[in-house]
Amino acid sequence: MKILVIGSGGREHALSDAFVRSSAVETVYVAPGNDGIAASDGPVEAVAIEADDIDGLLAFAQEHAVDWTFVGSEAPLALGVVDTFRQHGLTIIGPTKQAAQLETSKRFAKEVMAEAGVLTASYRTFDANQLAEAQAYVRQLTPPIVIKENGLAAGKGVSIVASNAEAENVLANVLSEAESQVIIEDYLEGPEFSHFSLVSGDQIIPLGVSRDYKRACDDDQGLNTGGMGAVTPVTAYDEELSQQIVDEIVLPVAHEMVRRGQPYTGILYTGVMQTEDGFAVIEFNARFGDPETQVLLPSLTTDFVSILEAHLSGEEIVVERDEQVRVGVVLAAKGYPQSYDRGFVLNLPPLPAELTIHWAGVKEENGQWQANSGRIAMISAAGITVAEARQQIDRYLETINNNQLHYRRDIAQELIEDEQ
Ligand code: AMP
Ligand code: GLY
């Protein structure tokens, strides 16, 4: 088979690895991919077409007789890549533009959840012309106050502020843009999980649970990022946890999408918090998580192509995973998610055999590997315990001598403490 993966990050690197592991796959094209993906083992080619160039992607898939296209990132979904490919009779894994609104419109997601009877934080929305009302509203709330920009924000559009005055400032900032819209929602507390399933109408194939670490700095300090590390499994009972999330959230939402005549297809990422009142949805994404995918996919022992075949045909499949724990730490450019340098030389020591690297913002120039974005790579390891996996990573991180890189030193620390 020939596979086309759309996207350019570590998630797409993990996807291309998963396809390469399948004996059914002859070539994996990644558009646009990155220089690290292009240099990885196996029949992988990076193709210089941007993820939002829908016409370019379509022409490429047709010319190269691509069998399946897998959408890694959200931007092409919002542009209707799935609709376009299907109109041309091509097989593509992902939701239509309308169904992808579960991610692209928080307001849409809230409406679907209300109809489906799924627990989520209560909320109010305000448009750009309602700044004064929004500010009056937050003045009478008890902090912490959660303010979310509506629309795609790569996980960075959420502010959780500790004072009413700060909330008013955030609103003034966000609502200063025409057409902008915010959601102000109740603050929830509890452990967080990222749950992944493949959904096709009413068919759900659960793929597992992971956790990502969104704040830039240790002890969950600093700004929200796209994700600075990940771990899977997250509990000793992830399978039961996954089943509960499917029963209480994924299935009712899938039913509601069918009822609306907008059946969901593709990966559904359910971000949940286990609150005192039960599992509450924090967000949906219409794609895999980055960096969760980099630890989740290597854990699956069922062939990824077989899983997708079951998804496309509606046949039953039980997805198996190995007994190992996987932890990953993201290497970022210092300053991310705000301003940071690009183009500095990485100088990473050679990677020991027990570690895996998934490349994101990286560029090769004159034989040197350089930073090319905020998140540069993720280093991951497998172990019988979380502590063992983290030790392997820590040993490597200690050998890195580059003060332009930033990474967290406490990824999965709470799970290590539970093990002791
Ligand atoms: P989101 O982009 O919606 O996933 O939000 C990013 C992060 O902000 C989440 O992973 C949570 O840690 C936090 N967050 C979002 N919404 C809430 C909420 N209602 N209450 C508490 N924390 C939240
Ligand atoms: N890791 C969070 C996301 O992919 O949105």
mmCIF file of C-alpha atoms and ligand atoms in Angstrom, residues 106 121 146 148 155-158 160 185-189 192 212 214 224 273 282-283, ligand 1:
data_model
loop_
_atom_site.group_PDB
_atom_site.id
_atom_site.type_symbol
_atom_site.label_atom_id
_atom_site.label_comp_id
_atom_site.label_asym_id
_atom_site.label_seq_id
_atom_site.Cartn_x
_atom_site.Cartn_y
_atom_site.Cartn_z
ATOM 1 C CA LYS A 106 -15.997 24.900 21.120
ATOM 2 C CA ALA A 121 -18.052 22.550 32.412
ATOM 3 C CA VAL A 146 -11.126 29.746 32.599
ATOM 4 C CA LYS A 148 -10.981 29.897 26.008
ATOM 5 C CA GLY A 155 -3.770 23.838 22.587
ATOM 6 C CA LYS A 156 -2.566 27.321 23.453
ATOM 7 C CA GLY A 157 -5.836 29.281 23.431
ATOM 8 C CA VAL A 158 -6.748 28.701 27.069
ATOM 9 C CA ILE A 160 -6.644 30.081 33.518
ATOM 10 C CA GLU A 185 -16.307 28.190 31.714
ATOM 11 C CA ASP A 186 -16.396 26.778 35.210
ATOM 12 C CA TYR A 187 -13.088 25.698 36.639
ATOM 13 C CA LEU A 188 -12.889 21.929 37.054
ATOM 14 C CA GLU A 189 -10.455 19.923 39.118
ATOM 15 C CA GLU A 192 -6.679 14.613 33.331
ATOM 16 C CA ASP A 212 0.166 14.959 28.238
ATOM 17 C CA LYS A 214 0.646 21.001 28.788
ATOM 18 C CA ASN A 224 -0.016 26.249 28.202
ATOM 19 C CA MET A 273 -11.002 15.333 33.724
ATOM 20 C CA ILE A 282 -12.359 19.421 28.716
ATOM 21 C CA GLU A 283 -12.087 19.367 24.933
HETATM 22 P P1 AMP B 1 -7.799 22.769 26.279
HETATM 23 O O1 AMP B 1 -6.977 23.401 25.192
HETATM 24 O O2 AMP B 1 -9.230 23.073 26.241
HETATM 25 O O3 AMP B 1 -7.491 21.297 26.393
HETATM 26 O O4 AMP B 1 -7.232 23.324 27.645
HETATM 27 C C1 AMP B 1 -5.857 23.252 27.964
HETATM 28 C C2 AMP B 1 -5.698 22.897 29.421
HETATM 29 O O5 AMP B 1 -6.327 23.879 30.258
HETATM 30 C C3 AMP B 1 -6.380 21.593 29.779
HETATM 31 O O6 AMP B 1 -5.582 20.498 29.523
HETATM 32 C C4 AMP B 1 -6.656 21.777 31.255
HETATM 33 O O7 AMP B 1 -5.532 21.443 32.014
HETATM 34 C C5 AMP B 1 -6.917 23.250 31.377
HETATM 35 N N1 AMP B 1 -8.367 23.491 31.377
HETATM 36 C C6 AMP B 1 -9.155 23.667 30.297
HETATM 37 N N2 AMP B 1 -10.444 23.855 30.669
HETATM 38 C C7 AMP B 1 -10.479 23.796 32.016
HETATM 39 C C8 AMP B 1 -11.517 23.910 33.001
HETATM 40 N N3 AMP B 1 -12.783 24.141 32.660
HETATM 41 N N4 AMP B 1 -11.180 23.785 34.294
HETATM 42 C C9 AMP B 1 -9.868 23.566 34.644
HETATM 43 N N5 AMP B 1 -8.859 23.452 33.784
HETATM 44 C C10 AMP B 1 -9.138 23.564 32.465
#
